XYZ file of C-alpha atoms in Angstrom:
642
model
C 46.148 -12.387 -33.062
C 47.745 -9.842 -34.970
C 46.311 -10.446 -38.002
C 42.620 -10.636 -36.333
C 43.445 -7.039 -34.760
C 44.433 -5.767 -38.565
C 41.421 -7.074 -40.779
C 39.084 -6.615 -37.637
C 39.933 -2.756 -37.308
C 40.018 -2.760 -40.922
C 36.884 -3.681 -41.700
C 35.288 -1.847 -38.779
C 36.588 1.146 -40.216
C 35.094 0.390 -43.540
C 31.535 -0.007 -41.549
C 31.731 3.110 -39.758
C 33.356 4.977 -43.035
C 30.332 3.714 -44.675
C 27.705 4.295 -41.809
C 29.161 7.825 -41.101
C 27.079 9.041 -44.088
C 23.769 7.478 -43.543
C 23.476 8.301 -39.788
C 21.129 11.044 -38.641
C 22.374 14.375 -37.801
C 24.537 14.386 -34.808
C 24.487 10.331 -35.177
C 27.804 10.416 -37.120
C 29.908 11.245 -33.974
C 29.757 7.837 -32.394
C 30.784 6.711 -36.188
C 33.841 8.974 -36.136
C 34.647 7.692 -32.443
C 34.522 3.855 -33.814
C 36.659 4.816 -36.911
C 39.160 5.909 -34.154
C 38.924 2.933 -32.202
C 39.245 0.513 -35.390
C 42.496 2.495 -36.502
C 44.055 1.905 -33.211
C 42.953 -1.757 -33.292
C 44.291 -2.341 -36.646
C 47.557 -0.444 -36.284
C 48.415 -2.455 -33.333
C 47.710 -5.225 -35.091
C 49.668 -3.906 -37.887
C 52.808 -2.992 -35.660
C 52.729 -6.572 -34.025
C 52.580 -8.035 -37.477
C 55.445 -5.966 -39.105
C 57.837 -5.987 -35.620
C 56.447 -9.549 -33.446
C 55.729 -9.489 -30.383
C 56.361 -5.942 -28.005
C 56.003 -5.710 -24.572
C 53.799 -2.905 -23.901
C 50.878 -1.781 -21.727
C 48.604 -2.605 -24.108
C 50.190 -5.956 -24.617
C 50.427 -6.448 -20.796
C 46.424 -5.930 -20.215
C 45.799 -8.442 -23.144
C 47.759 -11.027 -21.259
C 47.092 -10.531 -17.934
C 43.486 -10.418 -18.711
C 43.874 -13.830 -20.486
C 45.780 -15.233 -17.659
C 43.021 -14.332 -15.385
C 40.236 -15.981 -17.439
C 42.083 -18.850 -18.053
C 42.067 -17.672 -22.356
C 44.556 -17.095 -25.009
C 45.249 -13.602 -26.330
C 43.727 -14.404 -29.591
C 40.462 -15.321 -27.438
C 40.323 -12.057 -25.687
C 41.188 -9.983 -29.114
C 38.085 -12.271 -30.694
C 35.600 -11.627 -28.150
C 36.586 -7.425 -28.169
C 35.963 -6.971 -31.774
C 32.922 -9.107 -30.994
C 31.726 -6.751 -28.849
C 32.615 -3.736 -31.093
C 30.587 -5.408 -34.199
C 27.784 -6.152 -32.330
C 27.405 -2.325 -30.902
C 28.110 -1.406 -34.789
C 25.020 -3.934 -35.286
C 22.727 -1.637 -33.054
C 24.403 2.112 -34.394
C 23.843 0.528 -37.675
C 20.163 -0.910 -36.995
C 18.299 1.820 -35.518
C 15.094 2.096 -33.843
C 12.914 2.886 -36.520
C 10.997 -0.135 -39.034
C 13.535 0.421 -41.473
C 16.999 -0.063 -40.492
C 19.626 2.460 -41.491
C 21.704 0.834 -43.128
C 20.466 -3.075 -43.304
C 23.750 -4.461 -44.898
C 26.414 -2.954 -42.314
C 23.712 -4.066 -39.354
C 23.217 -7.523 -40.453
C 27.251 -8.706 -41.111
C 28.248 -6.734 -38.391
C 26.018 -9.182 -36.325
C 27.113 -12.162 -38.144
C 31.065 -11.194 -37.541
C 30.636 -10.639 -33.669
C 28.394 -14.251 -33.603
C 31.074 -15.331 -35.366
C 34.034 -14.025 -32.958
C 32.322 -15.320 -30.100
C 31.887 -18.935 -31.480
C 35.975 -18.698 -33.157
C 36.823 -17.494 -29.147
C 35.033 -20.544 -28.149
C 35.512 -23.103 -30.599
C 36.922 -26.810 -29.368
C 38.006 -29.238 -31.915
C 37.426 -32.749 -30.465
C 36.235 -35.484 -32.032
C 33.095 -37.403 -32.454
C 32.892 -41.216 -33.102
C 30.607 -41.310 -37.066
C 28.698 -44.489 -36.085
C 27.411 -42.681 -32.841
C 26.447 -39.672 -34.646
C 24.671 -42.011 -37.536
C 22.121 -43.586 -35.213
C 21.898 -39.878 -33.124
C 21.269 -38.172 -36.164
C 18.612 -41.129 -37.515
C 16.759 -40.995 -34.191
C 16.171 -37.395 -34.020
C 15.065 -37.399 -37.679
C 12.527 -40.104 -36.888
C 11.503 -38.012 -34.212
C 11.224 -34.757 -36.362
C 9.277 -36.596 -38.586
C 6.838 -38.033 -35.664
C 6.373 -35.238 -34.348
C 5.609 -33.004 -37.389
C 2.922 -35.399 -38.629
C 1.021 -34.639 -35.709
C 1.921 -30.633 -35.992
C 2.311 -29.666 -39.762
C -0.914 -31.306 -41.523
C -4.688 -30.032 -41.691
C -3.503 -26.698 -39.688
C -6.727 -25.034 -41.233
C -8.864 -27.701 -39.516
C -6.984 -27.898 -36.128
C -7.683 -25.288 -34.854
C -10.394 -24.165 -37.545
C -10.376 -20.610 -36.500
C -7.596 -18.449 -36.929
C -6.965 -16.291 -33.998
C -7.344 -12.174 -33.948
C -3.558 -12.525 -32.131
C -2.626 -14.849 -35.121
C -3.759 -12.602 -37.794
C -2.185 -9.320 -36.492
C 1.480 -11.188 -36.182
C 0.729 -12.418 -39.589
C -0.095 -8.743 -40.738
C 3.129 -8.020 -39.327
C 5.291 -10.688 -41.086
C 3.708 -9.364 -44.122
C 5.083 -6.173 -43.475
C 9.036 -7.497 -43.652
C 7.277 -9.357 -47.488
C 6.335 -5.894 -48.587
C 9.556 -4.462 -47.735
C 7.599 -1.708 -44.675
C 9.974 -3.195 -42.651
C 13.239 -4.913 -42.126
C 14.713 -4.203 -39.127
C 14.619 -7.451 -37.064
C 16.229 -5.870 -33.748
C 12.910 -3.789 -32.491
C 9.750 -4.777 -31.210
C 6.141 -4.866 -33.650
C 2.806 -5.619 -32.899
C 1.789 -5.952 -28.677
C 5.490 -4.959 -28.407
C 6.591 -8.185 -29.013
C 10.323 -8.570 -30.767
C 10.074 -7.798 -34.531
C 12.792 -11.109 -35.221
C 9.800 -13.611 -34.421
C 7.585 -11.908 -37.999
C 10.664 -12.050 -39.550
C 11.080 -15.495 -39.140
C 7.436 -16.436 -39.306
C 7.366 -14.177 -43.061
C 9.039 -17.532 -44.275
C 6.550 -19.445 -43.996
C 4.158 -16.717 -45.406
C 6.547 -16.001 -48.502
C 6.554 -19.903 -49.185
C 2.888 -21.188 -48.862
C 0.968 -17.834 -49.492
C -0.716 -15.407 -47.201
C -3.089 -18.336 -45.570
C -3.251 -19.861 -42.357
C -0.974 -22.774 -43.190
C 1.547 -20.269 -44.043
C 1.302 -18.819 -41.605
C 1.150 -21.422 -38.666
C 3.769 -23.889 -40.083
C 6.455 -22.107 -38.652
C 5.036 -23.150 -35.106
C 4.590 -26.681 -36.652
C 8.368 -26.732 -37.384
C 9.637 -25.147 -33.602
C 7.770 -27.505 -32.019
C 8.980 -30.925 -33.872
C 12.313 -29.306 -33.473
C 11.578 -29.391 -30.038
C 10.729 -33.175 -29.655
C 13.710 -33.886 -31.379
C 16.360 -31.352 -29.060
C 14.814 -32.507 -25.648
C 15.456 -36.308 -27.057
C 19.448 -34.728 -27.205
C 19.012 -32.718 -24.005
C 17.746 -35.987 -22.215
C 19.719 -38.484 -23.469
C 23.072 -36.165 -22.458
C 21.689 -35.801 -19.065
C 19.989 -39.018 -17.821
C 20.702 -42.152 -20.519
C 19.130 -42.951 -24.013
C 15.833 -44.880 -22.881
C 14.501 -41.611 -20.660
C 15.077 -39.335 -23.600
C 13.020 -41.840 -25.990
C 10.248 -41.652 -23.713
C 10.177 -38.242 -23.029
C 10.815 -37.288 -26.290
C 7.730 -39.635 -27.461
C 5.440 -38.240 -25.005
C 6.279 -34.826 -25.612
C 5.660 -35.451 -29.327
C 2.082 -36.937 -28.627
C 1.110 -34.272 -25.894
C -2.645 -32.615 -26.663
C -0.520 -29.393 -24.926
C 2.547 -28.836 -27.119
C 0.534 -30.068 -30.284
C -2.030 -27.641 -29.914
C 0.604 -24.436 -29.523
C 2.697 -25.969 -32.008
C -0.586 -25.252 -34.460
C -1.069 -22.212 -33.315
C 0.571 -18.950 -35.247
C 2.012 -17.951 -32.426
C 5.384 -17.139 -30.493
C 4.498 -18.925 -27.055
C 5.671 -22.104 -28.567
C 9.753 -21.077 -28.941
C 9.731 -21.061 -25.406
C 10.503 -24.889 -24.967
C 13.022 -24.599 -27.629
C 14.704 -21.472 -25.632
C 14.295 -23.154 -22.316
C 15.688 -26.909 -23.460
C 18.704 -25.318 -25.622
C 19.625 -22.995 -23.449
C 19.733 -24.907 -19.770
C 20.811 -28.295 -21.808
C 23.774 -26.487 -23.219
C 24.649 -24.812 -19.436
C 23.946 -28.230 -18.109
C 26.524 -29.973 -20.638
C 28.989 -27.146 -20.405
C 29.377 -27.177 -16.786
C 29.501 -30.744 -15.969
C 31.616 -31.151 -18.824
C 33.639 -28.826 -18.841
C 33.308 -27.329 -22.654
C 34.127 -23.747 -23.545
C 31.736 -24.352 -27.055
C 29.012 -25.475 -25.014
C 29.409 -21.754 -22.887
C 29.265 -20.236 -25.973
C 26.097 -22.037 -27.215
C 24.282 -21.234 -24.197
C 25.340 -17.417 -24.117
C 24.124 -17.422 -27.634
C 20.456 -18.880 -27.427
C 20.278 -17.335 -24.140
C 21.059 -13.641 -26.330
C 18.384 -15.732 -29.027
C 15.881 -16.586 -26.602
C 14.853 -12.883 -26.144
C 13.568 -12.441 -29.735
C 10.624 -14.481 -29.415
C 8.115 -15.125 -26.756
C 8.543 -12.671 -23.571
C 8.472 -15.622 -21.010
C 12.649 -16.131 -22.042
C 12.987 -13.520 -19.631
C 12.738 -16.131 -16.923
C 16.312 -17.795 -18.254
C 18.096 -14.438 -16.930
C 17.098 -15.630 -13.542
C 17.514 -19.257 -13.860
C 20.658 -19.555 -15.100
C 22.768 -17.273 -12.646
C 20.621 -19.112 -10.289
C 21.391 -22.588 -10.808
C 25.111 -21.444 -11.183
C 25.201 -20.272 -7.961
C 24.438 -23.069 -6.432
C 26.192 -25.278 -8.462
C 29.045 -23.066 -7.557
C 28.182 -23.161 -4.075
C 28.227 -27.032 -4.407
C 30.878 -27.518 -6.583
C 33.678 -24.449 -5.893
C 36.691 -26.097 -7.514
C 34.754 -26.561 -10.653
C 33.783 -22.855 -10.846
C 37.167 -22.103 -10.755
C 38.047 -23.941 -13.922
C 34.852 -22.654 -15.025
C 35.678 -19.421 -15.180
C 36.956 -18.814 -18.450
C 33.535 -20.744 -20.008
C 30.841 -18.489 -17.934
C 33.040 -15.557 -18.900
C 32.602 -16.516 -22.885
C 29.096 -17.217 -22.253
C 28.310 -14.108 -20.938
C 29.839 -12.451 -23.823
C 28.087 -14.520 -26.873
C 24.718 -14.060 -24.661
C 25.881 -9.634 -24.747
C 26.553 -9.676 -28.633
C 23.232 -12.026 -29.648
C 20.965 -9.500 -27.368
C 22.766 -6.465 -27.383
C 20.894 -4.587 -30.266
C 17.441 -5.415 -29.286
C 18.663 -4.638 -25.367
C 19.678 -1.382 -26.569
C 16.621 -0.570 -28.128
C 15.306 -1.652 -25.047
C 17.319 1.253 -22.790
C 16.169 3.515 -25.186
C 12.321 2.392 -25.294
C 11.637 1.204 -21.747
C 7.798 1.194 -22.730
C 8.383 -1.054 -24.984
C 10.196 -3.512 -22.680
C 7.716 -2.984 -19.872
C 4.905 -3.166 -22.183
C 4.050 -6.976 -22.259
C 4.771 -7.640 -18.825
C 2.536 -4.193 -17.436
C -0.576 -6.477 -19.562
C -0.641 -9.387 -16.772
C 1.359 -8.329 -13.867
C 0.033 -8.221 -10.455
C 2.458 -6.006 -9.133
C 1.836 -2.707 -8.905
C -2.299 -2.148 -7.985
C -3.593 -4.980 -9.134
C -3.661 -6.378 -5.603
C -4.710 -3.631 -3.963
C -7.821 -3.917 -6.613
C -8.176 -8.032 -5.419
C -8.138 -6.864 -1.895
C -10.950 -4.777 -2.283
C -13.092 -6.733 -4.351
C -12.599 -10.075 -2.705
C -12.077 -8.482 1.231
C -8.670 -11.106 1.367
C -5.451 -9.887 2.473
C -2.335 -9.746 0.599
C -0.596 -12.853 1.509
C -4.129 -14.891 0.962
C -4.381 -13.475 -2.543
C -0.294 -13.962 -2.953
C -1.032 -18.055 -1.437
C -3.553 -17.764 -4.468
C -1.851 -16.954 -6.741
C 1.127 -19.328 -6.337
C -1.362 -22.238 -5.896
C -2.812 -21.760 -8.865
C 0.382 -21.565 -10.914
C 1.797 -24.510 -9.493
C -1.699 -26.618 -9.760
C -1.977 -25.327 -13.761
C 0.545 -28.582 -13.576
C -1.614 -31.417 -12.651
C -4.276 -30.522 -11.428
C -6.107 -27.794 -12.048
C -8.041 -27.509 -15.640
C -6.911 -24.308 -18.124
C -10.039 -22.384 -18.981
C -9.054 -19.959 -21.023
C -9.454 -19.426 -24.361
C -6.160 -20.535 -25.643
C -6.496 -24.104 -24.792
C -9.902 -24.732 -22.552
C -9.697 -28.518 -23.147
C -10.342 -29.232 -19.472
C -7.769 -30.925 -18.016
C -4.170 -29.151 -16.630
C -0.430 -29.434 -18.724
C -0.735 -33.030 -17.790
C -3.634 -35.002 -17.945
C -4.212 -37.733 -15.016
C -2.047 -40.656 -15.786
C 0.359 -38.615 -17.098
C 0.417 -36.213 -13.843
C 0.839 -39.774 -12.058
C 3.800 -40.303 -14.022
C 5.265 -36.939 -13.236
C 4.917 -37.344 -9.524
C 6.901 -40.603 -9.942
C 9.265 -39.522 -11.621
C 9.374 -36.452 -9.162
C 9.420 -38.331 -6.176
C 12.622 -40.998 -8.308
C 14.744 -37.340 -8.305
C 14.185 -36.510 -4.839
C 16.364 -38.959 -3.634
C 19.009 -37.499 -5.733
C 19.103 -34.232 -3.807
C 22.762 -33.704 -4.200
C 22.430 -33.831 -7.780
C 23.341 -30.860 -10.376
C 20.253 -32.507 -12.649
C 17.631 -32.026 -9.938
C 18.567 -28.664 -9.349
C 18.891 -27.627 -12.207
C 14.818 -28.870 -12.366
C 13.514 -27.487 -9.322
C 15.594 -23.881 -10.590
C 13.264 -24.407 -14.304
C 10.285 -25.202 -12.352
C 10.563 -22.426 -9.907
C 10.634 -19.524 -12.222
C 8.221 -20.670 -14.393
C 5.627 -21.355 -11.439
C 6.880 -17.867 -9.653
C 6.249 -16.412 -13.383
C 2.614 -17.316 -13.556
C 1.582 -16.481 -9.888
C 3.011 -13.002 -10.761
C 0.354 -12.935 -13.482
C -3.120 -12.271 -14.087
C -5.533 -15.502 -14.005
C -3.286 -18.627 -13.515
C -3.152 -20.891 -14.288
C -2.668 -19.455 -17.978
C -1.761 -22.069 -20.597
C 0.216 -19.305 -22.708
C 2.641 -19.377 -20.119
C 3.092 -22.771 -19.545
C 4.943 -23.394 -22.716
C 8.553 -23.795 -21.234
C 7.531 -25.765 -18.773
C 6.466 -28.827 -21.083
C 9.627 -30.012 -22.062
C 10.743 -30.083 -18.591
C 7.596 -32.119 -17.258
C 8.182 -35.111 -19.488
C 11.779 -35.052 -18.722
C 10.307 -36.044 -15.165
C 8.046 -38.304 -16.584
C 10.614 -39.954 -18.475
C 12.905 -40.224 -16.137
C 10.331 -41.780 -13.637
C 9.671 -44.511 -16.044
C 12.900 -45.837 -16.887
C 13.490 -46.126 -13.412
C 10.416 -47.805 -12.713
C 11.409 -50.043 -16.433
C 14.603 -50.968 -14.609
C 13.251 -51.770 -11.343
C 10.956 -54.156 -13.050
C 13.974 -55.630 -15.039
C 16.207 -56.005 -12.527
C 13.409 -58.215 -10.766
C 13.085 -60.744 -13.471
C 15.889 -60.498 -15.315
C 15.346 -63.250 -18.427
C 12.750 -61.085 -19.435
C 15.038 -58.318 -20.128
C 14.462 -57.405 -23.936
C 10.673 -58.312 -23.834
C 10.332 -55.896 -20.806
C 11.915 -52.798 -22.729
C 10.147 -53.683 -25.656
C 6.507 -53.435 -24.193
C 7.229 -50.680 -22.034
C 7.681 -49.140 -25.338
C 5.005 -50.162 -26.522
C 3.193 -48.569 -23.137
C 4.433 -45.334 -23.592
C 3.478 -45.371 -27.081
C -0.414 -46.405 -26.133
C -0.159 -43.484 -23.827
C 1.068 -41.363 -26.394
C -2.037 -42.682 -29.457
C -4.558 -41.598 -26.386
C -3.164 -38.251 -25.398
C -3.371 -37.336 -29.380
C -6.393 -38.790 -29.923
C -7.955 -36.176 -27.003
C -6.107 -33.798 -28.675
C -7.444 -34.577 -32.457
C -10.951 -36.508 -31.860
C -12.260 -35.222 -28.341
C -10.723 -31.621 -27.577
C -10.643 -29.594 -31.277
C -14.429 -30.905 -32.378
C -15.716 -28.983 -29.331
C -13.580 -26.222 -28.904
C -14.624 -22.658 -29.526
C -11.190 -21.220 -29.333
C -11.409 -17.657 -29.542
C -15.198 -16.439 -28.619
C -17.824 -15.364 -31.036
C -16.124 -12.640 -32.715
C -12.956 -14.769 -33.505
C -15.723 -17.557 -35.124
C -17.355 -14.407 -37.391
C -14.067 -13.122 -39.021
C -13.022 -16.648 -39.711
C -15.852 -17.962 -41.486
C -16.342 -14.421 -43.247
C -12.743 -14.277 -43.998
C -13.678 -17.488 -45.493
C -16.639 -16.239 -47.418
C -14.625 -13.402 -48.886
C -12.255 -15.248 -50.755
C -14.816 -15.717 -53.076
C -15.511 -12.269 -53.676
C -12.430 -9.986 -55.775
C -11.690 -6.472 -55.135
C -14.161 -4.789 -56.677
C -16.817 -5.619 -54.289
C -17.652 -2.876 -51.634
C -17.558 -4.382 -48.647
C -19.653 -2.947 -45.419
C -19.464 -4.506 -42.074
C -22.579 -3.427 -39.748
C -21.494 -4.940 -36.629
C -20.894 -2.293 -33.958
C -20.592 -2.075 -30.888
C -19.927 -5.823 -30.652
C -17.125 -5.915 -33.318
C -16.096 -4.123 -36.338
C -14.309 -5.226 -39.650
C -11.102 -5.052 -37.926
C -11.528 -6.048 -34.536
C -10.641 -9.174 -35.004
C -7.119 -9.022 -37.783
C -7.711 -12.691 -38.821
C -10.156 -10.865 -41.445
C -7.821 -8.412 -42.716
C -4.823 -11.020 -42.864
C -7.299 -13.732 -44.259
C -8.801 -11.583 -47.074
C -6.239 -8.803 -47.986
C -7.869 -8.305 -51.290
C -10.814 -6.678 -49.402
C -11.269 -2.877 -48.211
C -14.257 -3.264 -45.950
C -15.974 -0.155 -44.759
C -17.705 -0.042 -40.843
C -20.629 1.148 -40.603
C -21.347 1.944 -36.833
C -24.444 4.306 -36.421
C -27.653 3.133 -36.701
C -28.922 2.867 -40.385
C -30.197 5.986 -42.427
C -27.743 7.950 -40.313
C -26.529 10.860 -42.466
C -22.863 10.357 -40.912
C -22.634 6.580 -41.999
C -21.098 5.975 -45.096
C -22.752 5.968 -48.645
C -22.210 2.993 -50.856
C -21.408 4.387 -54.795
C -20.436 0.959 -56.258
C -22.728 -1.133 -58.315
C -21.119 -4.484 -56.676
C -21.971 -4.305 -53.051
C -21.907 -6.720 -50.125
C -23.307 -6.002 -46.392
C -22.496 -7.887 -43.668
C -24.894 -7.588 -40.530
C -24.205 -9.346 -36.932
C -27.779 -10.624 -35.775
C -27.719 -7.781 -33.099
C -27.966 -5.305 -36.108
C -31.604 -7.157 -37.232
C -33.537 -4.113 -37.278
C -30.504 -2.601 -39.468
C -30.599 -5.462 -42.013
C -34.132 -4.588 -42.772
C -33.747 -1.147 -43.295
C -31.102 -1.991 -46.066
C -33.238 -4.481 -48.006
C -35.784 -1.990 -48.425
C -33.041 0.690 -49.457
C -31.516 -1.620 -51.549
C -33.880 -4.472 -53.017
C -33.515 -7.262 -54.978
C -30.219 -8.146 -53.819
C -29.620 -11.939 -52.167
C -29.669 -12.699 -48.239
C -27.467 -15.206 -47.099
C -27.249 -16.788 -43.399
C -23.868 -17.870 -42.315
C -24.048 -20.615 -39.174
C -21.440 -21.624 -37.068
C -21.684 -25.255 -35.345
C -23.506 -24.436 -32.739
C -24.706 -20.599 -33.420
C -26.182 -17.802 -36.130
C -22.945 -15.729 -36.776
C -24.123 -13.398 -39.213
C -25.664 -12.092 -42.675
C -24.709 -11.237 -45.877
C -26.684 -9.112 -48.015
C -25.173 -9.595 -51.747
C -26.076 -6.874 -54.959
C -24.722 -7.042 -57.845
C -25.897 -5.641 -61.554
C -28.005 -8.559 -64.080
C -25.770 -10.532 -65.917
């Protein structure tokens, strides 16, 4: 311990010595405080090294306090400094797009992840020949499910969102070096970590769509493979397979793992962080506390719906401690730990939060109904409150099996679950019921209930967007309903043992081919996904790539869209400076074209517009651009004789 107090307070000096000097005016004071605090931290370490052990105050609180969490010393000097680094992280981060000072931020984050999982860390063994097939099924999982994810993402979906293209705008920034600090929020006031992360993808296959989406492609295969772990800990090996399998084939999870978007970490947040509370508790391991504090702390970088997990988790361990008391009390010690890791994972973006509120109330103020938006619904519709409130809940809850998703983001007609597989789920439902004392189907009905309480206090359920987390923990149902109907079956006729695993397999499989095939052969060829303006700045984004940058580019498409409406464009074709021109043409406000390599683009509402510029402009070459189904728009191409 000693020697953790001296090189911790020695190197948070260091930090702070170094931050001091690039901290704002007036800044520098909480720098000189934290210098103070790190000498006193290393010269007790220092004086316990040199003289042993002293029995002091100081010494006294350490103990005491380890005594009452059931920790070592060492532990409780580990997760301190872990604290201290981590609120270095945030002095060191700032609020603005550029951090202060990037280097001090960033290790300063990595030593307090680092304390928490040293504080935490269990050294037990694990037989190879277990881990060997463990690690060979998830890969063949990976692998599954990425096949069905990672290729053609320019065909399905075809069109590149206007929400894709601004969050690839803003990974672009963190390429181009406007911004690097990962522990604020960006575009829609959505956390700045998730373009970081998605800038990978950009920096490795170019500033397209597939570099842009394959990021998605990758969370969600990871996905298949953790609920296969989270599964297979919980219930037995066969339930995960199946759930994993069906989960990999789902039209739903494939078709927001393809899209360039955050909504898809949410099953990954949801399945590590209740799988590793799940594990921890009924297990009784201090690393698994730590690894659900810390992708609990994780979770809140991505997709806004990981807000849920703050009331699920101190839910379900209430009434597991309700259920279970002499198990908290040994548990002590772990949720302690796990509260800290989840404090020094979220603690700089939380503090940006304090000190932005808008920015944290931002994404939920877009759908909420609380607040007037039912007063509004009363008036318009003449309900009351509680039948709008009955509404709204029903809807959220039916967005499971039963009623379809219409909006834009996945309008394929059906709910989460199509109809056999919302059979399925109702088996496998009714299966856990008759475990009611069990930790598992609480720790369900807890998931379920926040997500469905989440969507009924939105806008418009049921929303597919928001139904994200709750995938995952549907075909753990499922799968759990079928290998207790597979065993029922083999426990009838026993000599067919092997033969019945084997086919049922094969059934789930079949299942699977069906609900991909919708997905791939029946759903994508008739989607519009995104509306009419969405389809024109794809297949002009398109267009322009064949076009350098010294074209002038004018878009004539007001009021029902403009150049950059819809960022898909922008993100698509950044070689291209397009020019609006909103008034109506001949307007001496609109802007004059002085290039002698000019292309016009006219939405058919501007007809009468289009017309006007020929005769301006003649000689130049009119092209139509059609969509599937519909005339999107013009181009009107001059150039000088070759």
């Amino acid at each position: 311990m000693n020697l953790l107090l001296l090189y911790g307070g020695l190197i948070l000096f260091f930090f702070h010595l170094v931050l001091r000097q690039a901290l704002p005016s007036g800044g520098f004071l909480g720098s000189y405080w934290f210098m103070g605090i790190a000498l006193l931290i290393g010269g007790f370490g220092l004086r316990g090294f040199i003289f042993g052990k002293r029995s002091d105050w100081v010494s006294k609180c350490v103990e005491n306090s380890a005594h009452y969490l059931y920790l070592s010393p060492v532990q409780i000097a580990a997760l301190s400094l872990a604290v201290l680094f981590s609120i270095t992280c945030t002095l060191a981060a700032g609020f603005s797009g550029r951090m202060i000072h990037p280097f001090v931020s960033l290790v300063s984050w990595a030593a307090a992840i680092g304390l928490v999982v040293f504080a935490g860390w269990e050294r037990k063994p694990v037989p190879l020949l277990t881990f060997k097939v463990l690690a060979t099924t998830l890969f063949l999982l990976f692998i599954t499910a990425f096949l069905l994810r990672g290729l053609n993402l320019t065909v399905y979906p075809s069109v590149l969102s206007g929400d894709e293209g601004a969050m690839g705008l803003s990974s672009v920034f963190f390429l181009s070096g406007l911004t690097d600090n990962i522990f604020i929020t960006g575009w829609y006031s959505f956390p700045a970590m998730y373009y970081f992360v998605q800038s990978f993808g950009i920096a490795l296959l170019g500033q397209t769509t597939i570099g842009l989406r394959i990021t998605a492609a990758l969370v969600g295969s990871v996905t298949v493979a953790v609920l296969f772990l989270v599964m297979r800990s919980m219930f037995n090996a066969r339930s995960a397979l199946i759930a994993a399998l069906l989960l990999a084939f789902s039209s739903f999870h494939i078709h927001f793992s393809r899209l360039g978007l955050n909504n898809i970490w949410d099953g990954l947040s949801w399945l590590l962080t209740l799988g590793s509370l799940w594990w921890a508790w009924n297990h009784e391991r201090r690393a698994a506390y730590v690894a659900a504090g810390l992708f609990l702390g994780l979770s809140q970088y991505f997709y806004v719906s990981a807000r849920g997990l703050f009331a699920a988790v101190p839910l379900w361990l209430l009434i597991v401690s309700i259920l279970y008391p002499n198990r908290l009390r040994r548990s002590i010690s772990g949720i302690f730990i796990m509260g800290i890791s989840m404090l020094v994972m979220f603690l700089p973006l939380a503090w940006f939060y304090v000190c932005n509120p808008v920015e944290f109330q931002a994404p939920l103020q877009r759908v909420t109904i609380l607040g007037g938006w039912v007063a509004d619904e009363m008036a318009r519709t003449g309900q009351g409150m509680a039948e709008i409130l009955i509404a709204q809940f029903t809807g959220s809850l039916s967005g499971l099996t039963v009623a379809p998703f219409q909006n834009a983001w996945f309008d394929s007609g059906y709910p989460l679950l199509r109809p056999f597989s919302g059979l399925l789920f109702y088996l496998g439902a009714g299966l856990l019921l008759f475990r009611w004392k069990d930790n598992r189907l609480s720790l369900i009905v807890v998931w379920l209930t926040v997500i469905i309480v989440t969507g009924a206090l939105s806008t418009n359920p049921p929303a597919p967007q928001r139904y994200v987390a709750a995938a995952p923990l549907c075909y753990m149902v499922i799968g759990y309903g079928l290998d207790g109907a597979i065993r029922f079956v083999e426990q009838s006729i026993q000599r067919w043992r092997r033969l019945i695993a084997f086919m049922s397999i094969v059934v789930v499989l079949i299942i699977g081919f069906e609900e991909a095939g919708f997905y791939f052969y029946d759903y994508s060829p008739r989607a519009g996904f995104g509306g009419y303006p969405t389809r024109v700045a794809q297949k002009l984004a398109d267009h322009l790539q064949e076009y350098d940058d010294s074209w002038e580019v004018f878009f004539v498409g007001w009021p029902r869209m403009g150049y950059r409406s819809i960022l898909s464009t922008v993100y698509l074709a950044p070689h291209i400076s397009a020019t609006d021109i909103n008034n109506p043409w001949g307007d001496p406000t609109n802007p004059v074209p002085d290039g002698d390599k000019l292309l016009f683009v006219f939405l058919p509402q501007r007809q009468a517009d289009l017309d006007l510029c020929m005769q301006q402009y003649p000689g130049g070459e009119l092209i139509s651009v059609h969509g599937l189904q519909e005339m999107l728009f013009y181009m009107y191409r001059l150039q000088p004789a070759q």
